[in-house]
Amino acid sequence: MEEATDPLPETGRAPGPAAASRGTFPGLITREKDPMNLELPFPTLEDRLVPNNRFYVRSHFPIPALEAASWQLSIGGAVQNPLVISYDELRALPAVTVAATLECAGNGRARLTPKAKGLLWEQGAVGNATWTGVPLAALLARAGVQAGALEVIFEGADHGTVADEPKSPGAIHFARSLPLAKARQPEVLVAYLMNGQSLPPEHGFPARLVVPGWYGMASVKWLSKLTVSAVPYAGYWQTLEYAYWQRAHGQPTLVPVTEMLVKAEIARPALYEVVPAGQPYRVFGAAWTGEDEVTGVEISADEGRTWQPAQLLDAAVPFAWRLWEFIWTPPTAPGRHTLRARATDGAGRTQPPAHDPDRRNYMINKIAAVEVVVQ
Ligand SMILES: Nc1nc2c(c(=O)[nH]1)N[C@H]1C(S)=C(S)[C@@H](COP(=O)(O)O)O[C@H]1N2
Ligand SMILES: [Mo]
């Protein structure tokens, strides 16, 4: 994580082709045209790093037209020295590179029954990239956080009115907060490079927050304003959206979505793929978790009665997904079979068979099943 150059040294995989120019996303699924919401067709997954022009795009408002020369990041609120940083100043500060998987909290929503509200993502509102930028902790230290401060609020330059329920109170910006304890972790960056290239406009150019281990909504794109606050932030994007029910104190309490849940996804075979009978087939996918590491992936070909270990293909790197494979020999008789994958992390967390309705239409990590046709 401290290494500025090679955060995934064990894989030997190249970052893939250079990002294409704006708006060129070969083969991504359009979930919504305006604002731009694009999904990676997960069966096309190849490498541990997803190239920039193959990385899912999740945006709530039109992409703001920002220029590096006029962009500024302001840091204010409960700080000793409110300050404003230009793009050149940001780029001149000591930088680190972190590999991190971003998953949209609504990824997998297409599998929920009854039909869920919101964009119906299948498997691919997730990606893994390297992010280069300035640790947020360094910027907060420069500004001097006042005693009694609790959170940092992050505002994006994008804005608009949410017309569907729950409606926004007029025009708002995309904004989220982090508790100071997470904001000060060394992996949390104000990033300006993605896979070694300048952030594409769709992914937050000139700079975005990257919050490894948390669902994607925390990683505010087109970052323009930081406000240190002494009271918990209750803005639209962590109350009316991206919040779920927690029952820790008896009464259900609405709390913001935060850390990612452990999850394995099968890239291949794809749903309803035809697999030759009786011949070894390479089942392949990725697995990730939140503030921990994936320690194992298991596969079941018998409706979850028995599980066999898959092979992890790369070393554990904090916050980055791991690729895995499992050589499956389907029966010699033709028929339909269902493959299931489940991951476990270092904290012993694994995946449930069903979606917990308290999570509403977020944090979907129930064990996924892929039905194939053996013939
Ligand atoms: N400013 C801003 N930041 C944002 C969003 C947004 O709409 N506006 N979407 C969030 C959500 S919900 C996700 S999942 C991630 C997606 O990041 P990506 O588009 O780079 O994949 O960005 C987050 N940051
Ligand atoms: Mo998201």
Coordinates of C-alpha atoms and ligand atoms in Angstrom, one line a residue:
M1 CA 0.0 0.0 0.0
E2 CA 2.9 2.4 0.7
E3 CA 4.5 1.5 -2.7
A4 CA 3.8 4.2 -5.2
T5 CA 4.5 2.0 -8.2
D6 CA 3.5 -1.7 -8.0
P7 CA 0.7 -2.4 -5.6
L8 CA -0.2 -5.8 -7.1
P9 CA 3.3 -7.3 -7.6
E10 CA 2.3 -10.9 -7.2
T11 CA 0.0 -11.1 -10.2
G12 CA 2.4 -10.2 -13.0
R13 CA -0.6 -8.9 -14.9
A14 CA -0.5 -5.8 -16.9
P15 CA -3.1 -3.0 -16.4
G16 CA -4.6 -3.7 -19.8
P17 CA -5.0 -1.3 -22.7
A18 CA -4.9 2.4 -22.2
A19 CA -8.1 4.1 -21.4
A20 CA -10.0 5.1 -24.5
S21 CA -11.2 8.6 -25.1
R22 CA -14.3 9.9 -23.3
G23 CA -17.5 8.0 -24.0
T24 CA -15.8 4.9 -25.5
F25 CA -16.8 1.8 -23.4
P26 CA -16.7 -1.2 -25.7
G27 CA -19.1 -3.9 -24.6
L28 CA -20.4 -2.4 -21.4
I29 CA -24.1 -2.8 -20.7
T30 CA -26.1 0.5 -20.7
R31 CA -28.3 0.4 -17.6
E32 CA -29.2 4.0 -18.1
K33 CA -28.2 6.5 -20.8
D34 CA -28.6 9.8 -19.0
P35 CA -27.2 10.0 -16.4
M36 CA -24.6 7.5 -17.6
N37 CA -24.8 4.1 -15.9
L38 CA -22.7 1.3 -17.4
E39 CA -22.1 -2.3 -16.3
L40 CA -19.3 -4.7 -16.9
P41 CA -20.6 -7.9 -18.5
F42 CA -19.1 -10.0 -15.8
P43 CA -18.5 -13.1 -18.0
T44 CA -15.9 -11.1 -20.0
L45 CA -13.7 -10.7 -16.9
E46 CA -10.1 -11.4 -17.6
D47 CA -7.5 -9.8 -15.3
R48 CA -7.2 -8.7 -11.7
L49 CA -7.3 -5.1 -12.9
V50 CA -10.2 -3.9 -14.9
P51 CA -9.1 -1.5 -17.7
N52 CA -10.5 2.0 -17.3
N53 CA -12.8 1.8 -20.3
R54 CA -14.2 -1.5 -19.0
F55 CA -14.9 -0.3 -15.4
Y56 CA -18.5 0.2 -14.5
V57 CA -19.8 3.7 -14.3
R58 CA -22.4 4.8 -11.7
S59 CA -23.5 8.4 -11.8
H60 CA -26.7 10.0 -10.3
F61 CA -26.3 13.3 -12.3
P62 CA -24.8 14.5 -15.5
I63 CA -21.0 14.3 -15.6
P64 CA -19.8 17.8 -14.7
A65 CA -17.4 19.4 -17.2
L66 CA -14.4 20.2 -15.1
E67 CA -10.9 21.4 -16.1
A68 CA -7.8 20.7 -14.1
A69 CA -6.7 24.3 -14.5
S70 CA -9.7 25.8 -12.7
W71 CA -10.6 22.9 -10.4
Q72 CA -10.1 23.5 -6.7
L73 CA -10.7 21.4 -3.6
S74 CA -11.7 23.4 -0.5
I75 CA -11.3 22.1 3.0
G76 CA -13.3 23.9 5.7
G77 CA -15.7 23.5 8.6
A78 CA -14.2 22.5 12.0
V79 CA -10.6 23.0 11.0
Q80 CA -7.9 25.4 12.2
N81 CA -6.7 26.5 8.7
P82 CA -9.4 26.4 6.0
L83 CA -7.6 25.9 2.7
V84 CA -8.0 25.5 -1.0
I85 CA -5.9 23.2 -3.1
S86 CA -5.4 23.4 -6.8
Y87 CA -4.8 20.4 -9.1
D88 CA -1.1 21.2 -9.5
E89 CA -0.7 21.5 -5.7
L90 CA -2.5 18.2 -5.2
R91 CA -0.2 16.5 -7.8
A92 CA 2.9 17.9 -6.1
L93 CA 2.1 16.3 -2.7
P94 CA 3.5 12.9 -1.7
A95 CA 1.4 10.3 -3.4
V96 CA 0.6 6.6 -2.8
T97 CA -1.0 3.9 -4.9
V98 CA -3.6 1.6 -3.5
A99 CA -5.4 -1.3 -5.3
A100 CA -9.0 -1.3 -4.4
T101 CA -12.2 -3.0 -5.5
L102 CA -15.2 -0.7 -5.9
E103 CA -18.7 -2.3 -5.8
C104 CA -21.9 -0.5 -6.1
A105 CA -24.1 -1.2 -3.1
G106 CA -26.9 -2.1 -5.6
N107 CA -24.8 -4.7 -7.5
G108 CA -26.8 -7.9 -7.9
R109 CA -30.1 -6.2 -7.6
A110 CA -31.5 -7.9 -10.7
R111 CA -31.6 -11.1 -8.7
L112 CA -33.8 -9.9 -5.9
T113 CA -37.4 -11.0 -5.7
P114 CA -39.8 -9.3 -5.6
K115 CA -38.4 -6.9 -8.2
A116 CA -36.3 -4.3 -6.5
K117 CA -36.5 -0.6 -7.0
G118 CA -33.5 1.1 -8.6
L119 CA -31.1 0.3 -11.4
L120 CA -31.2 -3.5 -12.0
W121 CA -27.5 -4.3 -12.0
E122 CA -26.6 -8.0 -12.6
Q123 CA -23.1 -9.0 -11.6
G124 CA -20.9 -6.3 -13.0
A125 CA -21.4 -3.0 -11.0
V126 CA -18.0 -3.9 -9.6
G127 CA -14.4 -3.5 -10.7
N128 CA -10.8 -3.5 -9.3
A129 CA -8.2 -0.9 -10.2
T130 CA -5.2 0.9 -8.8
W131 CA -5.7 4.4 -7.5
T132 CA -3.0 6.9 -7.0
G133 CA -3.4 10.1 -5.0
V134 CA -2.8 11.9 -1.7
P135 CA -3.8 10.3 1.5
L136 CA -6.8 12.1 2.9
A137 CA -5.1 12.0 6.3
A138 CA -2.3 14.3 5.0
L139 CA -4.8 16.9 3.8
L140 CA -6.8 16.8 7.0
A141 CA -3.5 17.2 9.0
R142 CA -2.7 20.3 6.9
A143 CA -6.1 21.8 7.6
G144 CA -5.9 20.9 11.3
V145 CA -9.0 19.1 12.5
Q146 CA -10.5 20.8 15.6
A147 CA -11.1 18.9 18.8
G148 CA -14.6 17.5 18.9
A149 CA -14.9 16.9 15.2
L150 CA -16.7 13.7 14.2
E151 CA -16.9 13.4 10.5
V152 CA -15.8 14.7 7.1
I153 CA -18.4 15.5 4.5
F154 CA -17.4 15.1 0.8
E155 CA -19.2 17.0 -1.9
G156 CA -19.0 16.3 -5.6
A157 CA -19.3 19.0 -8.3
D158 CA -22.2 17.1 -9.9
H159 CA -25.7 18.2 -9.0
G160 CA -29.4 17.9 -10.0
T161 CA -32.9 17.2 -8.8
V162 CA -33.9 13.7 -8.0
A163 CA -37.4 13.6 -9.6
D164 CA -38.4 10.0 -8.6
E165 CA -39.3 8.9 -5.0
P166 CA -37.6 9.6 -2.7
K167 CA -37.5 13.1 -4.2
S168 CA -34.7 15.4 -3.3
P169 CA -35.5 18.8 -1.8
G170 CA -34.7 20.7 -5.0
A171 CA -31.3 20.6 -6.6
I172 CA -28.6 18.9 -4.5
H173 CA -25.0 17.7 -5.0
F174 CA -23.9 14.1 -4.6
A175 CA -22.4 14.1 -1.1
R176 CA -21.4 11.5 1.6
S177 CA -19.5 11.6 4.9
L178 CA -17.0 9.4 6.6
P179 CA -16.3 9.1 10.3
L180 CA -12.9 10.7 11.2
A181 CA -11.5 7.2 12.1
K182 CA -12.0 5.9 8.6
A183 CA -11.2 9.2 7.0
R184 CA -7.7 9.0 8.6
Q185 CA -6.9 5.5 7.5
P186 CA -3.9 5.4 5.2
E187 CA -5.8 3.7 2.3
V188 CA -8.3 6.5 1.9
L189 CA -7.1 8.7 -0.9
V190 CA -7.9 11.8 -2.9
A191 CA -7.0 10.1 -6.1
Y192 CA -6.2 11.5 -9.6
L193 CA -4.9 8.4 -11.4
M194 CA -6.8 5.2 -12.1
N195 CA -4.6 2.3 -13.3
G196 CA -1.8 4.7 -13.8
Q197 CA -3.8 7.0 -16.1
S198 CA -5.4 10.3 -15.5
L199 CA -8.9 9.7 -14.1
P200 CA -11.4 9.5 -17.0
P201 CA -14.2 12.2 -16.8
E202 CA -16.8 9.4 -16.0
H203 CA -14.7 8.2 -13.0
G204 CA -14.3 11.6 -11.4
F205 CA -11.7 13.8 -13.1
P206 CA -9.9 15.8 -11.9
A207 CA -10.0 14.0 -8.5
R208 CA -12.1 11.7 -6.5
L209 CA -12.2 10.2 -3.1
V210 CA -11.4 6.5 -2.9
V211 CA -12.6 4.7 0.2
P212 CA -11.2 1.1 0.0
G213 CA -13.3 -1.5 1.8
W214 CA -16.5 0.5 1.5
Y215 CA -19.3 0.3 -1.1
G216 CA -18.8 2.6 -4.1
M217 CA -21.1 5.4 -2.9
A218 CA -18.4 6.4 -0.4
S219 CA -15.9 7.2 -3.1
V220 CA -17.2 10.6 -4.1
K221 CA -16.2 11.6 -7.7
W222 CA -15.5 15.1 -9.0
L223 CA -14.6 16.0 -5.4
S224 CA -14.9 19.7 -4.8
K225 CA -15.5 20.3 -1.1
L226 CA -14.5 18.8 2.2
T227 CA -16.3 19.9 5.4
V228 CA -15.2 18.7 8.8
S229 CA -18.2 18.5 11.0
A230 CA -18.9 18.0 14.7
V231 CA -22.4 16.4 14.1
P232 CA -23.4 13.3 12.1
Y233 CA -24.2 14.1 8.5
A234 CA -27.7 13.1 7.5
G235 CA -27.8 14.1 3.8
Y236 CA -29.9 12.6 1.1
W237 CA -27.3 10.0 0.0
Q238 CA -27.0 8.4 3.4
T239 CA -30.5 8.6 4.7
L240 CA -33.1 8.4 1.9
E241 CA -30.6 6.5 -0.4
Y242 CA -27.7 4.2 0.6
A243 CA -29.1 3.5 4.0
Y244 CA -30.4 0.2 5.6
W245 CA -32.1 -1.0 8.7
Q246 CA -29.9 -2.1 11.6
R247 CA -31.4 -3.7 14.7
A248 CA -28.4 -3.5 17.0
H249 CA -30.4 -1.4 19.6
G250 CA -33.7 -3.2 19.4
Q251 CA -35.7 -0.7 17.3
P252 CA -34.8 -0.8 13.6
T253 CA -32.5 2.2 13.0
L254 CA -31.7 3.6 9.5
V255 CA -27.9 3.7 9.1
P256 CA -25.7 4.6 6.2
V257 CA -24.3 1.8 4.0
T258 CA -20.6 1.5 4.7
E259 CA -18.3 -1.6 4.5
M260 CA -18.6 -4.1 1.7
L261 CA -19.8 -7.6 2.4
V262 CA -17.8 -10.6 1.4
K263 CA -18.8 -11.9 -2.0
A264 CA -17.7 -14.3 -4.8
E265 CA -19.0 -14.0 -8.3
I266 CA -18.8 -16.6 -11.1
A267 CA -17.6 -15.0 -14.3
R268 CA -17.6 -18.3 -16.3
P269 CA -19.6 -20.2 -17.1
A270 CA -22.1 -17.6 -17.9
L271 CA -25.8 -18.1 -17.1
Y272 CA -27.2 -20.8 -19.4
E273 CA -23.8 -21.5 -21.0
V274 CA -23.6 -24.8 -22.8
V275 CA -20.9 -27.0 -21.1
P276 CA -19.6 -30.2 -22.7
A277 CA -20.6 -33.3 -20.7
G278 CA -18.0 -35.2 -18.9
Q279 CA -15.1 -32.9 -19.8
P280 CA -13.2 -30.7 -17.3
Y281 CA -14.4 -27.1 -17.4
R282 CA -12.6 -24.2 -15.8
V283 CA -15.0 -22.3 -13.6
F284 CA -13.5 -18.8 -13.1
G285 CA -14.4 -15.7 -11.1
A286 CA -13.5 -13.1 -8.5
A287 CA -14.0 -12.7 -4.8
W288 CA -13.8 -9.6 -2.5
T289 CA -14.7 -8.3 0.9
G290 CA -14.5 -5.1 3.0
E291 CA -11.9 -4.2 5.5
D292 CA -10.3 -7.7 5.5
E293 CA -9.1 -10.2 3.0
V294 CA -10.7 -13.1 1.2
T295 CA -9.3 -16.3 2.6
G296 CA -11.2 -18.9 0.6
V297 CA -13.7 -19.6 -2.1
E298 CA -15.8 -22.7 -2.3
I299 CA -17.9 -24.2 -5.1
S300 CA -21.0 -26.3 -5.0
A301 CA -22.5 -28.2 -7.9
D302 CA -25.2 -29.9 -5.8
E303 CA -27.6 -27.2 -4.7
G304 CA -25.3 -26.2 -1.8
R305 CA -25.2 -29.6 -0.1
T306 CA -21.4 -30.1 -0.5
W307 CA -18.7 -27.5 -1.1
Q308 CA -15.2 -27.9 -2.5
P309 CA -12.4 -25.4 -2.4
A310 CA -11.6 -23.3 -5.4
Q311 CA -8.0 -22.2 -6.1
L312 CA -7.1 -18.6 -5.4
L313 CA -5.0 -17.4 -8.3
D314 CA -3.3 -14.4 -6.8
A315 CA -2.0 -13.3 -3.4
A316 CA -4.1 -11.4 -0.9
V317 CA -3.7 -7.6 -1.3
P318 CA -5.6 -5.5 1.1
F319 CA -8.9 -4.1 -0.5
A320 CA -8.3 -5.8 -3.9
W321 CA -10.4 -8.7 -5.2
R322 CA -8.8 -12.1 -5.8
L323 CA -9.3 -14.2 -8.9
W324 CA -10.1 -17.9 -8.4
E325 CA -10.7 -21.0 -10.5
F326 CA -12.2 -24.4 -10.0
I327 CA -11.9 -27.3 -12.4
W328 CA -15.3 -28.9 -12.6
T329 CA -16.1 -32.1 -14.3
P330 CA -19.7 -32.1 -15.2
P331 CA -21.7 -35.4 -15.3
T332 CA -21.6 -37.4 -18.6
A333 CA -25.4 -37.3 -18.8
P334 CA -27.0 -34.2 -20.4
G335 CA -29.0 -32.0 -18.1
R336 CA -29.2 -28.7 -16.3
H337 CA -26.9 -28.0 -13.4
T338 CA -26.4 -25.1 -11.1
L339 CA -23.0 -23.9 -9.8
R340 CA -22.7 -21.9 -6.7
A341 CA -19.7 -20.0 -5.3
R342 CA -19.2 -18.5 -1.8
A343 CA -16.3 -16.7 -0.3
T344 CA -15.1 -16.4 3.3
D345 CA -12.9 -13.7 4.7
G346 CA -10.3 -13.4 7.4
A347 CA -12.9 -12.4 10.0
G348 CA -14.8 -15.7 9.3
R349 CA -17.6 -13.9 7.5
T350 CA -19.3 -15.7 4.6
Q351 CA -22.3 -15.4 2.4
P352 CA -25.9 -16.1 3.3
P353 CA -28.3 -18.2 1.1
A354 CA -30.9 -15.4 1.0
H355 CA -31.0 -11.6 1.0
D356 CA -31.8 -10.0 4.3
P357 CA -34.7 -7.6 3.7
D358 CA -33.4 -5.2 6.3
R359 CA -30.7 -4.4 3.7
R360 CA -33.4 -3.1 1.4
N361 CA -32.1 -3.0 -2.2
Y362 CA -28.4 -2.7 -1.1
M363 CA -25.6 -4.9 0.1
I364 CA -26.6 -7.9 -2.0
N365 CA -24.2 -10.8 -1.3
K366 CA -26.5 -13.8 -1.1
I367 CA -24.9 -16.9 -2.7
A368 CA -25.2 -16.6 -6.4
A369 CA -26.2 -19.5 -8.6
V370 CA -25.4 -20.0 -12.2
E371 CA -27.4 -22.5 -14.2
V372 CA -25.7 -24.2 -17.0
V373 CA -26.7 -26.7 -19.7
V374 CA -24.5 -29.8 -19.8
Q375 CA -24.7 -31.6 -23.2
Ligands
LIG1 N1 -20.0 12.8 -7.2 C1 -20.4 11.6 -7.3 N2 -19.7 10.6 -6.8 C2 -20.1 9.3 -6.9 C3 -21.4 9.0 -7.5 C4 -22.1 10.1 -8.1 O1 -23.2 9.9 -8.7 N3 -21.6 11.3 -8.0 N4 -21.8 7.7 -7.5 C5 -21.2 6.9 -6.4 C6 -21.6 5.5 -6.5 S1 -23.1 5.0 -6.1 C7 -20.7 4.5 -6.9 S2 -21.0 2.9 -6.9 C8 -19.3 4.9 -7.4 C9 -19.0 4.4 -8.8 O2 -17.7 4.8 -9.2 P1 -17.4 4.6 -10.8 O3 -18.4 5.3 -11.6 O4 -16.0 5.2 -10.9 O5 -17.3 3.1 -11.0 O6 -19.1 6.3 -7.4 C10 -19.7 7.0 -6.3 N5 -19.3 8.4 -6.3
MO2 MO -23.3 2.8 -6.1

